[in-house]
PDB file of C-alpha atoms in Angstrom:
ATOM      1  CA  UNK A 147     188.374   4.665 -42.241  1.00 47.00           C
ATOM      2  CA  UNK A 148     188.767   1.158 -41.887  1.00 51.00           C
ATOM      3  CA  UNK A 149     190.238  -0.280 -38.725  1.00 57.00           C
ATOM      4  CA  UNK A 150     193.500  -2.748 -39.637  1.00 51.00           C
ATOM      5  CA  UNK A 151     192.891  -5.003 -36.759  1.00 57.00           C
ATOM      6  CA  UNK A 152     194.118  -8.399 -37.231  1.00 50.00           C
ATOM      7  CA  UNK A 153     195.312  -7.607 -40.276  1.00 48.00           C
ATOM      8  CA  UNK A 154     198.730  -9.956 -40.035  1.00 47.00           C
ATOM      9  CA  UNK A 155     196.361 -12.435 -38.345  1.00 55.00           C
ATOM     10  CA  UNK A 156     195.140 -15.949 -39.983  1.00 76.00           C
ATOM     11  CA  UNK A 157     191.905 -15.405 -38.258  1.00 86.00           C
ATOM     12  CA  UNK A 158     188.541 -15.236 -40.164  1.00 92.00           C
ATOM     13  CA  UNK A 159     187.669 -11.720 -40.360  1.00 94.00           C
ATOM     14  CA  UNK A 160     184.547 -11.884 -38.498  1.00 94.00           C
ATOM     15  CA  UNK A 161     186.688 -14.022 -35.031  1.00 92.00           C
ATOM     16  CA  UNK A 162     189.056 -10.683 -35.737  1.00 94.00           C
ATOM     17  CA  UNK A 163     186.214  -8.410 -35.289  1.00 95.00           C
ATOM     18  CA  UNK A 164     184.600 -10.571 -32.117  1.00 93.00           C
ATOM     19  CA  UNK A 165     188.031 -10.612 -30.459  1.00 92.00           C
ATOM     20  CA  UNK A 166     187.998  -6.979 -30.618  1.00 94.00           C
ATOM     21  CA  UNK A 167     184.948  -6.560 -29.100  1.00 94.00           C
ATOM     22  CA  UNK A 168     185.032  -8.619 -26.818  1.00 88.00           C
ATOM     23  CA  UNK A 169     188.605  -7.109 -25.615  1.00 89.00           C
ATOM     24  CA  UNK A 170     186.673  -3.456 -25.131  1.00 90.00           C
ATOM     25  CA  UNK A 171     183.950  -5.507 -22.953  1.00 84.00           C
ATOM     26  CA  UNK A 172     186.724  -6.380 -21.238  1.00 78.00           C
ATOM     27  CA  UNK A 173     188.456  -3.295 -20.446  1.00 82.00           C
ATOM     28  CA  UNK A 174     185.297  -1.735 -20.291  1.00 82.00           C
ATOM     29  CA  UNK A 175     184.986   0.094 -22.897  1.00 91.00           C
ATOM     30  CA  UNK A 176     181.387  -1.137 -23.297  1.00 91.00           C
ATOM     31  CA  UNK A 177     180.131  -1.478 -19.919  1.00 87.00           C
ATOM     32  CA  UNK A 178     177.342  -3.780 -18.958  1.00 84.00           C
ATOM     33  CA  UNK A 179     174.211  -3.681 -20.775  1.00 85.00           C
ATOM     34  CA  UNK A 180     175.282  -1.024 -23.084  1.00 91.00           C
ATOM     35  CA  UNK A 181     174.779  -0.557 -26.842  1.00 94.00           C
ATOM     36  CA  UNK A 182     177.774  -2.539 -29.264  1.00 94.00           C
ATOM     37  CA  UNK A 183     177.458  -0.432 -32.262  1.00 94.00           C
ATOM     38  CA  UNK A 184     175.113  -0.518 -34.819  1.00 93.00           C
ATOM     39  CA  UNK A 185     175.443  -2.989 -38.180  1.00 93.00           C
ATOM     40  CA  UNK A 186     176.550  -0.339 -40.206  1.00 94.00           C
ATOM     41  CA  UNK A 187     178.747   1.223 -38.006  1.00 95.00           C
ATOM     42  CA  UNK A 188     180.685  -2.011 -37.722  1.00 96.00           C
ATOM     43  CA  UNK A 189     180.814  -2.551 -41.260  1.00 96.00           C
ATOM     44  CA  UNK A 190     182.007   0.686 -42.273  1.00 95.00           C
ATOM     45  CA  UNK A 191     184.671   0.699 -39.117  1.00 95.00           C
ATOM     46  CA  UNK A 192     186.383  -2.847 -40.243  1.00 96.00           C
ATOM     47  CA  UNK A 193     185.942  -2.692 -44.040  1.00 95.00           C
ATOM     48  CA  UNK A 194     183.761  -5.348 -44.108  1.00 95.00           C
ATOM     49  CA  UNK A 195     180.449  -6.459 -45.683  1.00 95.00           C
ATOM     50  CA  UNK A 196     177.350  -7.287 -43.356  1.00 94.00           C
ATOM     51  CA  UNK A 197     177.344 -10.681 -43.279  1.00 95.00           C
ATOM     52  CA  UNK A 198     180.956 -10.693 -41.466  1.00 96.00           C
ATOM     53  CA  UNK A 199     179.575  -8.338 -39.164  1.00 96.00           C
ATOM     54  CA  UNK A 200     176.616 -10.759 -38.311  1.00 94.00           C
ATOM     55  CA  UNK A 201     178.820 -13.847 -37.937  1.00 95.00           C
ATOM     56  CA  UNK A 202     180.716 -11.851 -35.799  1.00 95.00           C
ATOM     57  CA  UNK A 203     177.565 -10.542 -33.421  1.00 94.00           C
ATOM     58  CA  UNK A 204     176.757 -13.993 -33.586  1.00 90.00           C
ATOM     59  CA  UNK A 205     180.378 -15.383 -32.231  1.00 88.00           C
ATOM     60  CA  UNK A 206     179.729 -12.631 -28.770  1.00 88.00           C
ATOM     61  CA  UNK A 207     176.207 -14.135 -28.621  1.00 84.00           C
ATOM     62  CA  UNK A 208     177.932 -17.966 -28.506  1.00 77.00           C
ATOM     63  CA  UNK A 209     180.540 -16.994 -26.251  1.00 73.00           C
ATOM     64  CA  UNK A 210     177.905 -15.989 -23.846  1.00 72.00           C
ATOM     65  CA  UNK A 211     178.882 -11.746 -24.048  1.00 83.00           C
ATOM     66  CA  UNK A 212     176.256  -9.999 -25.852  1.00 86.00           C
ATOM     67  CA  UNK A 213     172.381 -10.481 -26.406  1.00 84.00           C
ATOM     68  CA  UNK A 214     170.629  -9.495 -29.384  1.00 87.00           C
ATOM     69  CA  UNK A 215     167.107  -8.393 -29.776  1.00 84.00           C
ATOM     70  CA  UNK A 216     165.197  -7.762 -32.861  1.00 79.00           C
ATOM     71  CA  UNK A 217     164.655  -4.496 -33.934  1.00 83.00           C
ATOM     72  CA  UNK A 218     166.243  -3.351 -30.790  1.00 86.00           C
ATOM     73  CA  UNK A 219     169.994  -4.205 -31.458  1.00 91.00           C
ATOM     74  CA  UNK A 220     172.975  -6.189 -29.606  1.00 92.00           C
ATOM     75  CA  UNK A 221     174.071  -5.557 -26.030  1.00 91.00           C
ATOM     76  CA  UNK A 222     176.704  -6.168 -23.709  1.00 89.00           C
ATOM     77  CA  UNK A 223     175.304  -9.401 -20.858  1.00 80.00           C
ATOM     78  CA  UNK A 224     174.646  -6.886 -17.561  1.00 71.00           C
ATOM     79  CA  UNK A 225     175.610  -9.600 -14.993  1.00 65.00           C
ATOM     80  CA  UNK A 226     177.518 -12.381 -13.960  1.00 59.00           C
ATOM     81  CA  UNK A 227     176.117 -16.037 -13.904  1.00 65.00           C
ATOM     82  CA  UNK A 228     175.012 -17.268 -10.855  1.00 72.00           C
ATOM     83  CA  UNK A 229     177.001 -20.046  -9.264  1.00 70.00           C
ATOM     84  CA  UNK A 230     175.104 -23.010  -8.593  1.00 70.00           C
ATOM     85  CA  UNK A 231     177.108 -25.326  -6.234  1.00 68.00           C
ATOM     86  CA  UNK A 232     176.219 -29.119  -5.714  1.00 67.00           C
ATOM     87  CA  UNK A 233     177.493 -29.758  -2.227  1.00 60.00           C
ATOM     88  CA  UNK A 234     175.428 -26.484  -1.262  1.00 65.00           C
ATOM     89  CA  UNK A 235     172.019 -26.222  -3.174  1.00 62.00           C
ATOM     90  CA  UNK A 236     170.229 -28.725  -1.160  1.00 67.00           C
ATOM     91  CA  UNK A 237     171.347 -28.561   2.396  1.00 66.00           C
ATOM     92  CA  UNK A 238     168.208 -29.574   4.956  1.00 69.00           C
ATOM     93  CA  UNK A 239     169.659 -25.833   6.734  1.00 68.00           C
ATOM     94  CA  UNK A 240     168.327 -24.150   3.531  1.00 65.00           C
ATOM     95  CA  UNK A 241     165.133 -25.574   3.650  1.00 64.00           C
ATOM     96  CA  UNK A 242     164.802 -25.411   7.202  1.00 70.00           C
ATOM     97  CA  UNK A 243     165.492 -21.381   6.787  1.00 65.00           C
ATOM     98  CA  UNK A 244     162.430 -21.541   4.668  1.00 64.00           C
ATOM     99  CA  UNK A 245     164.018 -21.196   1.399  1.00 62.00           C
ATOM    100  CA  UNK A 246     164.117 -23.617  -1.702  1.00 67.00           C
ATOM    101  CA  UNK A 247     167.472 -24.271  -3.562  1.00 68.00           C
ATOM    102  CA  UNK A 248     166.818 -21.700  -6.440  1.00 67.00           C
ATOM    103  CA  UNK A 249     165.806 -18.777  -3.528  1.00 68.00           C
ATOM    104  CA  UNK A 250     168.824 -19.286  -1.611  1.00 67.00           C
ATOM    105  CA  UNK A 251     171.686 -19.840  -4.496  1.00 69.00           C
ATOM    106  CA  UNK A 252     170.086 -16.793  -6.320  1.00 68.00           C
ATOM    107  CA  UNK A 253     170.347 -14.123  -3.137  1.00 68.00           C
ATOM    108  CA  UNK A 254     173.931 -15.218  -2.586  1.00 66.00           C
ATOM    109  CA  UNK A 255     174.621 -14.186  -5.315  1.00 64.00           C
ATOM    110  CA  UNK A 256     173.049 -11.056  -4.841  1.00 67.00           C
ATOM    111  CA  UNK A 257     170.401 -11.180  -7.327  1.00 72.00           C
ATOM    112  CA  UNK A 258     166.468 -11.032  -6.524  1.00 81.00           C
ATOM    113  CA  UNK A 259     164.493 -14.448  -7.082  1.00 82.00           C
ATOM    114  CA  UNK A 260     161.240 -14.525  -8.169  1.00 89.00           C
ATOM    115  CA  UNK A 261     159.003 -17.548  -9.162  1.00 92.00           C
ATOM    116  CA  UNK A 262     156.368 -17.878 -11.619  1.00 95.00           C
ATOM    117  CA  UNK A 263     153.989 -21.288 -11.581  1.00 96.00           C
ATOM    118  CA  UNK A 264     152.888 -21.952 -15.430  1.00 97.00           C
ATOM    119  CA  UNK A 265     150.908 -25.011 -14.115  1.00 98.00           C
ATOM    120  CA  UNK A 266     150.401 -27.770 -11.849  1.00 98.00           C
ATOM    121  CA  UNK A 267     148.240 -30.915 -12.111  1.00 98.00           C
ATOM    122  CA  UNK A 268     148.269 -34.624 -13.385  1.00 98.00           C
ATOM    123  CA  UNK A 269     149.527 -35.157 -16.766  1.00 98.00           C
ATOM    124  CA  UNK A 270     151.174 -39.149 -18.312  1.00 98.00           C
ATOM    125  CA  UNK A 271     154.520 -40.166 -17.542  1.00 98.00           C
ATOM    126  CA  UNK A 272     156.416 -38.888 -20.606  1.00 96.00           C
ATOM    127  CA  UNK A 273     159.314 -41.808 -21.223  1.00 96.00           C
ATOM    128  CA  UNK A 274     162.356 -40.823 -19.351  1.00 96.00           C
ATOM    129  CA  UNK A 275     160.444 -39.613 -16.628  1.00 98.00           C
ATOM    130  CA  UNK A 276     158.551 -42.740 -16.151  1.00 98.00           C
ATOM    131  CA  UNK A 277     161.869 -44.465 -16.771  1.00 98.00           C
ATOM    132  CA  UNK A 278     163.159 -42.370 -13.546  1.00 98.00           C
ATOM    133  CA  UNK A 279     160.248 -42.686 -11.696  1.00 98.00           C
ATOM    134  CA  UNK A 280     160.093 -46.541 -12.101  1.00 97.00           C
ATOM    135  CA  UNK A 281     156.959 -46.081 -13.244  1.00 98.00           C
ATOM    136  CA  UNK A 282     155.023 -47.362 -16.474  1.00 98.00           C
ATOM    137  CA  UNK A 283     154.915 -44.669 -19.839  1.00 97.00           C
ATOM    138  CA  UNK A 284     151.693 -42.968 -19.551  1.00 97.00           C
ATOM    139  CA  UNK A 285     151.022 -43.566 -15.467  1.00 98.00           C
ATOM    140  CA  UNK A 286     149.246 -40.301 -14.312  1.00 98.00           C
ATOM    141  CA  UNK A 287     152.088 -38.305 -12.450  1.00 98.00           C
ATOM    142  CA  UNK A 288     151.970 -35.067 -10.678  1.00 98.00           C
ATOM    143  CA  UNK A 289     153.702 -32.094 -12.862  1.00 98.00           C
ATOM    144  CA  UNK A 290     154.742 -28.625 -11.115  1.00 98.00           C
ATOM    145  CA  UNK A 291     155.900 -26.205 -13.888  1.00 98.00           C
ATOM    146  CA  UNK A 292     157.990 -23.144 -13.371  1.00 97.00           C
ATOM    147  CA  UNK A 293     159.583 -20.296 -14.695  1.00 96.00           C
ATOM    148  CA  UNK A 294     162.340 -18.712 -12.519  1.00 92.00           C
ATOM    149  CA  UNK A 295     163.861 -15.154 -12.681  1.00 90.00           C
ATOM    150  CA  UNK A 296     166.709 -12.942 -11.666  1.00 85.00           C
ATOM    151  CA  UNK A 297     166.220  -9.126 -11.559  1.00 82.00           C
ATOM    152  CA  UNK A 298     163.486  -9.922 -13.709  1.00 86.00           C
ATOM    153  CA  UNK A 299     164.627 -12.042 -16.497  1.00 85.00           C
ATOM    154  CA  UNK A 300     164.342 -15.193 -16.982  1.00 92.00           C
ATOM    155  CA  UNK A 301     166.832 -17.532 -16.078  1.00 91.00           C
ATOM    156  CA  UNK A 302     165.073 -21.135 -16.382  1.00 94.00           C
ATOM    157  CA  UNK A 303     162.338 -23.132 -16.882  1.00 97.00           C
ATOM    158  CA  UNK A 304     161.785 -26.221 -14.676  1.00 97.00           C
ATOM    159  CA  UNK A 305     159.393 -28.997 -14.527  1.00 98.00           C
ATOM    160  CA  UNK A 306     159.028 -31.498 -11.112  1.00 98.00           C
ATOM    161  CA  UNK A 307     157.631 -34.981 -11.785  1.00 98.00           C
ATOM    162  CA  UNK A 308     156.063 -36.551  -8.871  1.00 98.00           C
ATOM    163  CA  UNK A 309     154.664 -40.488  -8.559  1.00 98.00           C
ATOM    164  CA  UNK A 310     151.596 -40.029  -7.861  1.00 98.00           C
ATOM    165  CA  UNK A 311     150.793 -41.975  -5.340  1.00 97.00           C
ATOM    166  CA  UNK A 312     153.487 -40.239  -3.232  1.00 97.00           C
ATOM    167  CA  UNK A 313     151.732 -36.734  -4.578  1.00 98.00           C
ATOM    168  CA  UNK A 314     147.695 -36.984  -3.611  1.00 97.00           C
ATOM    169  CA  UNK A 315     149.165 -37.312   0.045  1.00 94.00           C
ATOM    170  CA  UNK A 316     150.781 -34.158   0.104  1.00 97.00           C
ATOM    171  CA  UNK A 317     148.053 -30.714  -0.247  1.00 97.00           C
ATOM    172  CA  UNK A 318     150.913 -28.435  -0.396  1.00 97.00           C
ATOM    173  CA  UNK A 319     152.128 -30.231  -3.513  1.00 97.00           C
ATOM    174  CA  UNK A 320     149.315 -29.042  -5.682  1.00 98.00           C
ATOM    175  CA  UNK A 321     149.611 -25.306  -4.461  1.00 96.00           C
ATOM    176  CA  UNK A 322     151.344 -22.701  -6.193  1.00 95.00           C
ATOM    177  CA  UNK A 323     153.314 -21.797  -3.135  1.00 94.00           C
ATOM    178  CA  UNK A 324     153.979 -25.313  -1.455  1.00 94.00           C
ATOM    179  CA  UNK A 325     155.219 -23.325   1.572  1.00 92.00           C
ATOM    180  CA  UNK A 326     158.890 -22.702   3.200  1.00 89.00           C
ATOM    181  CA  UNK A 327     161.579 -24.904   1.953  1.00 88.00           C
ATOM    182  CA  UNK A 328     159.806 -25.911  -1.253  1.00 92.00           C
ATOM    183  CA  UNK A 329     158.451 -29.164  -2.143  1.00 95.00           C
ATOM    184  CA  UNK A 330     161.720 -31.137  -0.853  1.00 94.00           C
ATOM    185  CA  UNK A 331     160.821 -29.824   2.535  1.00 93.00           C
ATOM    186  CA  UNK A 332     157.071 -31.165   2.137  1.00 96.00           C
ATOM    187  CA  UNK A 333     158.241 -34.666   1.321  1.00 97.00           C
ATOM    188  CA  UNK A 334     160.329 -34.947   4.523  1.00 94.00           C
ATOM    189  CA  UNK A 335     157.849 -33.594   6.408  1.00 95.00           C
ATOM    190  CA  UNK A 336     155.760 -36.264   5.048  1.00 96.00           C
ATOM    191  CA  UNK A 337     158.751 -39.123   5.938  1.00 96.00           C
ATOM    192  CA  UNK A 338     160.257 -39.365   2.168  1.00 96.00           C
ATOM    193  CA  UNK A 339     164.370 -38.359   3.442  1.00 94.00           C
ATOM    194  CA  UNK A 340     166.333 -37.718   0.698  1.00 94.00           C
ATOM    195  CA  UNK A 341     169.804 -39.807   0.958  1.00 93.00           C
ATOM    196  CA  UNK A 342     171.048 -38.185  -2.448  1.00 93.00           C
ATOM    197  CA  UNK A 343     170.499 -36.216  -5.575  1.00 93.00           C
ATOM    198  CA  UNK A 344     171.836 -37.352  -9.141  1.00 93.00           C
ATOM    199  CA  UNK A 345     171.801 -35.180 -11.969  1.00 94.00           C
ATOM    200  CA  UNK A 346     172.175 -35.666 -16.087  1.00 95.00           C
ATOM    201  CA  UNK A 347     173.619 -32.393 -17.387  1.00 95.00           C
ATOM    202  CA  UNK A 348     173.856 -31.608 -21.497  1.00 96.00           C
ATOM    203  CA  UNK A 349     174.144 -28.890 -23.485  1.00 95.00           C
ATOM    204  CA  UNK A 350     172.333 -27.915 -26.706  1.00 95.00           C
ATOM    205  CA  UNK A 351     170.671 -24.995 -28.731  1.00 94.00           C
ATOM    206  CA  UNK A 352     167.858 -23.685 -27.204  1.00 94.00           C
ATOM    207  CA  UNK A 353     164.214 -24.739 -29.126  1.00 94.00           C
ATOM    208  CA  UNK A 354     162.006 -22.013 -30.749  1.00 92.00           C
ATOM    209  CA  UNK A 355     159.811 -22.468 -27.243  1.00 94.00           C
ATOM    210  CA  UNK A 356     162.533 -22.405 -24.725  1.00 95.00           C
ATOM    211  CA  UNK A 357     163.644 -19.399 -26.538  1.00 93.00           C
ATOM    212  CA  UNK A 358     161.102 -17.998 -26.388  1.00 93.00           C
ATOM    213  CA  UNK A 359     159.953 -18.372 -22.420  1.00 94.00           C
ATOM    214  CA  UNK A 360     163.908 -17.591 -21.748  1.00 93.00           C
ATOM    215  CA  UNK A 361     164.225 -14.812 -23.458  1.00 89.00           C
ATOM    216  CA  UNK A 362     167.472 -15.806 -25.675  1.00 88.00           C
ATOM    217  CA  UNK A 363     168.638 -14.629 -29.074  1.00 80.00           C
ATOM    218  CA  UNK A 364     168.418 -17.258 -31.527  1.00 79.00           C
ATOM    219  CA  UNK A 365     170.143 -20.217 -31.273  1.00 80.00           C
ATOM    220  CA  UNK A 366     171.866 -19.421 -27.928  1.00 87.00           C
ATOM    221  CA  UNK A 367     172.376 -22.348 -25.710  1.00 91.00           C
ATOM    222  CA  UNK A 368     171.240 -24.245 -23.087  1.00 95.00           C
ATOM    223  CA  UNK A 369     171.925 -26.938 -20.089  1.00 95.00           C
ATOM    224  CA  UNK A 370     169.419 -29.206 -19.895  1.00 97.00           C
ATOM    225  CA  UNK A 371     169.811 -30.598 -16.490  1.00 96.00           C
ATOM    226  CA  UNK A 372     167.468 -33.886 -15.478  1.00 97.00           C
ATOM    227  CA  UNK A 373     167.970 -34.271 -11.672  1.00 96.00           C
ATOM    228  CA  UNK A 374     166.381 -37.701  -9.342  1.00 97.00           C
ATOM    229  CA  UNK A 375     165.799 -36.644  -5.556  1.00 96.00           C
ATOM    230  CA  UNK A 376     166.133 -40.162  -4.207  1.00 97.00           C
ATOM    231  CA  UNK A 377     165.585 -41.247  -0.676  1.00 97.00           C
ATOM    232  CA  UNK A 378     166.872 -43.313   2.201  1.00 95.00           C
ATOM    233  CA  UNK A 379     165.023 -46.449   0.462  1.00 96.00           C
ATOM    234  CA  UNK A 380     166.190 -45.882  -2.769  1.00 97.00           C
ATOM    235  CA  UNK A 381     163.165 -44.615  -4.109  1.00 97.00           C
ATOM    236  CA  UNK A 382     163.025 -41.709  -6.888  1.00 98.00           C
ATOM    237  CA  UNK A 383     160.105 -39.727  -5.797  1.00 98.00           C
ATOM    238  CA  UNK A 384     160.956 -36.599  -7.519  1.00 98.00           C
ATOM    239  CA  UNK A 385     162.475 -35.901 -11.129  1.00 98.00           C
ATOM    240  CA  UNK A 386     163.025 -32.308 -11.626  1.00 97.00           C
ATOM    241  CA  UNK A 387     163.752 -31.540 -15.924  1.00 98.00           C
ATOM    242  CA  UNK A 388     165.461 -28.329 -16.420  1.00 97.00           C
ATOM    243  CA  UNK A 389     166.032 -25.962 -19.246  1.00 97.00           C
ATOM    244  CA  UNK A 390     168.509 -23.262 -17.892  1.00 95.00           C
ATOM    245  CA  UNK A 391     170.202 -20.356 -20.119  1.00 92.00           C
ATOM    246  CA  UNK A 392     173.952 -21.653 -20.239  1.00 90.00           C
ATOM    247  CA  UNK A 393     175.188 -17.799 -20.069  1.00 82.00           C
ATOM    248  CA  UNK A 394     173.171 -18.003 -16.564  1.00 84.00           C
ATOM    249  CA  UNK A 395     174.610 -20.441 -15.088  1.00 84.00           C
ATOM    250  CA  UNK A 396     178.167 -22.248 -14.173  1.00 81.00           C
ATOM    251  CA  UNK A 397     177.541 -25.116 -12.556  1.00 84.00           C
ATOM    252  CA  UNK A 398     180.129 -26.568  -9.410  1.00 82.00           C
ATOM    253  CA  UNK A 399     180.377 -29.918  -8.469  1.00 80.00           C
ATOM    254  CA  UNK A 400     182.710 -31.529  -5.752  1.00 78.00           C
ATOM    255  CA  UNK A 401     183.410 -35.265  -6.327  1.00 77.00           C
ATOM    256  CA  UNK A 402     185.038 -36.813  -3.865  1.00 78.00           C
ATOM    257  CA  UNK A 403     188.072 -39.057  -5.037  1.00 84.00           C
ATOM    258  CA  UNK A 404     187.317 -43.242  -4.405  1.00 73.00           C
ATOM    259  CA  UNK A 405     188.956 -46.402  -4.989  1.00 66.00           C
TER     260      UNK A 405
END
């Protein structure tokens, strides 16, 4: 039998069907990481052809509520973003606990970090980083690539940029574990103090690649976040380029109010 929901509504039929949804996920009627019924079982419980059904999977996949994987089906999202706050994330008491931003903003909110390096070594200045780095296009630079998880999936995929000249100074910079604090900690051990951070935040669909590393449904999005870690002189000597999965992340800044 056909459910009549929206049916006085001006809606599209397939927002109808996502609102409905997404009110059950809400209640709780589908609990996190369950099953959202099957294709056919939506189609033949709203009337409606599969197509609607798809645009309306794909309207809980946009709104950040459901994942879908092939051949596998569409699920509810099994827990909340984490909270990544600006005037917290890179406190010298973090690093001087021994823990990087990522480590520390992931366990409060009770989720278990883990890190995976995908490669570190010299590779050319790719334009905006060079443009960052005041450095020229093509200058060799150092690159530390990453691939960070929570519980086990993977949340983002982050690449530091570091002149080199500042780099081939610093052992612990070409090691997959660079030690406690991270690599911020190295530098001021190694008299580069960090005066400020500034980051470039946008949002887009995620590529085939990032994707695929992140482990999103088609065409989910992403923040790309480009952050400079500039010190007391004024010098950028780390750019850290960011692809995150949006549905991961919220992201809290505190500006303070000036003339």
């Amino acid at each position: 039998m056909a459910s009549t929901v929206g049916a006085k509504s001006a809606k599209p039929r397939y927002l109808q069907i996502a609102d409905d949804i997404e009110e059950q996920i809400r209640a709780g009627r589908l609990a996190p990481a369950e099953e959202i019924p099957s294709e056919t079982t939506l189609m033949e419980r709203y009337g409606v052809s599969s197509g609607t059904v798809r645009k309306a999977v794909a309207q809980l996949r946009t709104s950040g509520l459901v994942d879908t994987y092939q051949g596998k089906g569409s699920f509810v999202k099994s827990r909340p973003p984490v909270r990544r706050k600006s005037s917290d994330r890179f406190r010298r008491s973090h690093r001087r606990a021994g823990k990087a931003a990522y480590i520390a903003e992931t366990e409060q909110a009770g989720v278990k970090p883990t890190v995976q390096v995908l490669s570190i070594g010299p590779v050319s200045a790719p334009g905006e980083i060079a443009e960052r780095l005041a450095v020229n296009v093509g200058d060799k630079v150092l690159a530390r690539r990453r691939l960070y998880f929570s519980d086990g999936t993977p949340t983002e995929e982050a690449t530091s940029y570091l002149p080199w000249d500042v780099a081939r100074d610093i052992p612990e910079l070409f090691e997959e574990n660079p030690g406690g604090g991270g690599i911020y900690a190295r530098l001021e051990e190694h008299g580069h103090e960090f005066e400020e951070y500034t980051e470039t935040v946008r949002a887009r669909l995620a590529t085939k690649q990032e994707a695929s590393a992140l482990a999103l449904s088609p065409g989910s999005p992403v923040i790309h976040l480009t952050r400079n870690a500039v010190t007391a002189e004024g010098r950028v000597v780390e750019v850290c380029d960011t692809i995150m999965a949006a549905d991961q992340f919220v992201l809290d800044y505190r500006i303070p109010a000036t003339d």
